[in-house]
Coordinates of C-alpha atoms in Angstrom, one line a residue:
M33 CA 79.7 116.6 116.4
Y34 CA 78.7 118.0 113.2
D35 CA 80.3 121.2 112.9
Q36 CA 83.8 120.3 111.9
V37 CA 82.1 117.6 109.1
L38 CA 80.1 120.5 107.9
G39 CA 82.2 122.8 108.0
K40 CA 82.0 126.6 106.3
E41 CA 80.0 125.1 103.4
G42 CA 77.0 123.5 105.4
Y43 CA 76.6 120.3 103.8
F44 CA 78.1 116.5 103.6
H45 CA 79.5 114.7 101.1
K46 CA 79.2 111.1 101.5
I47 CA 81.9 109.2 100.5
K48 CA 82.1 105.4 99.1
K49 CA 84.7 102.6 97.3
N50 CA 85.6 104.4 93.9
T51 CA 84.2 107.6 95.2
N52 CA 87.9 109.6 94.3
K53 CA 87.7 108.4 90.7
E54 CA 84.1 110.1 90.1
Y55 CA 85.7 113.6 90.8
S56 CA 88.5 113.0 88.8
S57 CA 85.8 112.2 85.9
G58 CA 84.0 114.7 86.8
K59 CA 81.5 113.5 88.2
T60 CA 78.7 115.5 90.7
I61 CA 79.2 114.2 94.1
K62 CA 75.5 114.7 96.0
K63 CA 74.9 116.7 98.8
F64 CA 73.8 116.5 101.9
Q65 CA 72.4 119.3 104.5
K66 CA 71.4 116.2 107.3
G67 CA 73.8 114.0 107.6
E68 CA 72.4 109.8 107.8
Y69 CA 69.3 111.1 109.7
D70 CA 66.4 108.5 109.7
R71 CA 62.9 110.5 109.8
D72 CA 61.0 107.3 110.2
I73 CA 62.1 105.4 113.5
L74 CA 60.8 108.2 116.2
C75 CA 57.7 110.0 116.5
A76 CA 57.9 113.9 117.5
K77 CA 57.4 113.8 120.6
C78 CA 60.3 111.7 121.1
E79 CA 62.5 113.3 119.0
N80 CA 62.1 117.0 120.3
E81 CA 60.7 116.2 124.3
V82 CA 62.6 112.7 124.7
L83 CA 66.1 112.7 122.2
C84 CA 66.7 117.0 121.6
Q85 CA 65.1 118.6 125.2
R86 CA 66.2 115.9 127.6
Y87 CA 69.7 115.0 126.4
E88 CA 71.1 116.2 123.0
D89 CA 70.4 120.4 123.9
Y90 CA 72.4 119.0 126.7
A91 CA 74.9 117.0 125.1
A92 CA 75.8 120.1 122.3
K93 CA 76.7 123.1 125.2
V94 CA 78.4 120.1 126.6
Y95 CA 80.8 119.4 123.2
Q96 CA 80.5 123.5 122.4
F97 CA 82.5 123.9 125.9
I98 CA 85.0 121.5 125.4
N99 CA 85.8 122.8 121.5
N100 CA 86.2 125.6 123.5
K101 CA 83.1 127.6 122.6
L102 CA 82.2 128.8 125.3
E103 CA 83.7 129.7 127.6
S104 CA 81.7 128.0 131.1
Y105 CA 79.5 125.7 131.5
R106 CA 77.5 124.8 134.5
G107 CA 80.8 124.4 136.3
I108 CA 82.1 121.1 134.1
K109 CA 85.9 121.5 134.5
I110 CA 88.5 120.0 132.6
E111 CA 91.1 118.6 134.1
P112 CA 94.8 117.2 132.3
I113 CA 95.4 113.3 133.3
T114 CA 97.9 110.8 132.8
N115 CA 98.9 107.4 133.8
E116 CA 100.8 104.7 133.2
Y117 CA 98.7 103.8 129.9
A118 CA 97.7 107.1 128.2
D119 CA 96.7 110.9 129.1
G120 CA 94.0 112.2 128.1
N121 CA 91.2 114.9 129.7
N122 CA 89.3 114.6 133.0
I123 CA 85.7 116.2 132.6
N124 CA 84.5 116.8 135.5
G125 CA 80.8 118.1 136.9
I126 CA 79.3 116.3 134.0
D127 CA 75.7 115.4 134.2
Y128 CA 76.1 111.5 134.3
T129 CA 72.3 111.1 133.3
K130 CA 71.5 113.0 130.5
F131 CA 75.0 112.6 128.7
K132 CA 75.1 109.0 129.4
L133 CA 71.8 108.8 128.0
F134 CA 72.5 111.1 125.0
L135 CA 74.9 108.9 124.1
L136 CA 73.4 105.3 124.4
S137 CA 70.8 106.6 121.9
I138 CA 73.0 107.2 118.7
L139 CA 73.6 104.2 120.1
W140 CA 69.7 102.8 120.0
R141 CA 69.0 105.2 116.9
A142 CA 72.1 103.1 114.9
S143 CA 70.4 99.7 115.8
I144 CA 66.9 100.3 115.0
S145 CA 67.6 102.3 111.6
K146 CA 66.9 100.6 108.6
R147 CA 70.0 102.8 106.7
V148 CA 73.2 101.0 105.4
F149 CA 75.4 103.1 106.9
F150 CA 74.6 101.5 110.1
G151 CA 74.0 98.1 109.0
E152 CA 76.9 96.4 111.4
V153 CA 74.6 97.5 114.7
K154 CA 72.2 94.9 115.6
L155 CA 71.8 95.1 119.0
G156 CA 69.1 92.2 118.9
N157 CA 65.3 92.6 120.8
K158 CA 66.3 92.2 124.3
H159 CA 69.3 94.8 124.6
E160 CA 66.8 97.1 122.4
E161 CA 64.7 97.1 124.5
I162 CA 66.6 97.7 127.6
I163 CA 68.2 101.0 126.3
R164 CA 65.4 102.1 124.5
K165 CA 63.7 102.0 128.3
M166 CA 66.3 103.7 129.9
I167 CA 66.1 106.4 127.6
F168 CA 62.5 107.1 128.0
D169 CA 62.8 107.0 131.4
E170 CA 65.9 108.7 132.4
N171 CA 67.6 105.3 134.2
Q172 CA 70.8 105.4 133.3
K173 CA 71.6 102.7 135.7
Q174 CA 75.4 102.1 136.5
P175 CA 78.3 103.0 134.6
E176 CA 79.3 98.9 134.0
D177 CA 75.5 98.7 132.1
Y178 CA 76.9 100.0 128.7
P179 CA 79.6 101.5 129.1
C180 CA 81.1 103.8 126.3
F181 CA 84.8 104.1 126.2
I182 CA 85.8 108.1 124.2
C183 CA 89.2 108.4 122.5
D184 CA 90.5 111.6 120.3
I185 CA 92.3 109.7 117.2
G186 CA 92.8 113.1 115.8
K187 CA 95.3 114.3 117.6
D188 CA 98.4 113.4 115.3
Q189 CA 95.5 113.9 112.4
P190 CA 93.7 116.5 112.4
I191 CA 92.1 115.8 109.1
L192 CA 90.0 112.9 110.8
K193 CA 88.3 115.5 112.5
G194 CA 86.0 116.6 109.2
W195 CA 84.7 113.2 108.9
I196 CA 81.9 110.2 110.2
F197 CA 82.9 106.6 109.6
R198 CA 80.4 103.9 109.8
P199 CA 79.9 101.9 112.4
R200 CA 81.6 98.4 112.7
N201 CA 80.9 95.9 114.6
I202 CA 84.2 94.5 116.7
K203 CA 83.8 91.1 118.1
E204 CA 85.9 89.3 120.6
R205 CA 86.6 86.4 123.1
G206 CA 83.0 86.8 123.1
N207 CA 82.6 90.1 123.7
V208 CA 80.5 92.8 120.7
R209 CA 81.5 96.0 121.0
Y210 CA 80.1 99.1 118.6
Q211 CA 83.0 101.6 117.3
F212 CA 81.3 105.4 116.1
T213 CA 83.8 107.5 115.2
I214 CA 82.6 110.5 115.1
S215 CA 84.9 114.5 114.0
G216 CA 88.3 112.9 115.0
I217 CA 86.0 111.2 118.8
V218 CA 86.2 107.3 119.0
Y219 CA 83.1 106.2 120.7
V220 CA 83.5 102.2 122.3
F221 CA 80.2 100.8 123.7
T222 CA 80.8 97.7 125.1
I223 CA 77.7 95.7 125.1
S224 CA 77.9 92.0 126.6
K225 CA 79.8 92.2 130.3
F226 CA 81.1 88.1 129.0
G227 CA 84.9 88.5 128.1
R228 CA 85.2 92.1 128.2
R229 CA 88.1 93.9 128.8
N230 CA 89.3 96.0 132.1
M231 CA 89.9 99.2 129.6
A232 CA 86.5 99.0 129.1
L233 CA 86.1 100.4 132.3
E234 CA 88.4 102.9 131.9
G235 CA 87.1 106.5 132.1
V236 CA 83.9 105.8 131.3
I237 CA 81.0 107.8 132.8
N238 CA 80.0 107.8 136.0
Q239 CA 77.9 108.8 139.3
N240 CA 81.4 111.5 140.7
N241 CA 80.0 113.1 137.3
S242 CA 82.5 112.8 135.5
M243 CA 84.4 111.3 132.2
I244 CA 87.4 110.8 130.5
I245 CA 88.2 111.6 126.8
W246 CA 91.5 109.8 126.3
K247 CA 94.1 110.9 123.9
A248 CA 95.1 107.9 121.4
P249 CA 98.7 107.4 121.4
A250 CA 100.7 109.5 118.7
G251 CA 100.5 107.6 115.1
L252 CA 97.3 105.7 115.8
G253 CA 95.1 108.6 114.3
K254 CA 97.5 108.3 111.2
Y255 CA 97.2 104.9 110.7
R256 CA 93.6 104.7 111.3
Y257 CA 93.6 107.4 108.3
E258 CA 95.4 105.8 105.5
E259 CA 93.4 102.3 106.6
F260 CA 90.4 104.3 105.6
K261 CA 91.9 105.3 102.7
K262 CA 93.4 101.9 101.6
S263 CA 89.5 100.9 102.1
Y264 CA 87.8 103.0 99.8
N265 CA 90.4 103.6 97.2

């Protein structure tokens, strides 16, 4: 996920309001090598044995295969898919338990972190504890439990592949969703089942070990980038 953001230079730039003015005035922008890393939320055992060894190592290889950096990985197949709403890629043979809990580990860590970047992600004690136990006990539950809808918005705006946006809290009709945008891919986690859109479950990872990465309609990536530039001057 970080490869395209780090680039050849091997570090991150943090962009905030009026950053462009700082550049033009000759100020040096601080460089980061670990991004938004919170060292105070996990013990070494959970960081390494639970998250890294169980989930992150596997997910990293999946992404390398999806991005054509591996010729093959554990029999996973990618097939184009089209329906009446959108196009996408169907990922078959992906490990339901490992990949779903990897995704939820991102959401959960953002919620328990005190870093400002993740300030809008607040699951509350109830959902934090449910997801924590899912991750620790390797219990993926059902596809409709904390589903993650995935969409590629970098298709028509490749520059988005070089960005990680601050996660957003989206509330609509009593339903709560959290949106992460990482390297041009949008991950939308739906928390409550009340008022949930049908689209929230479309193509999410399931017991058949498959999921869909949707391709956003033409123009959406450009719209999101223009929206970002306007917000951050």
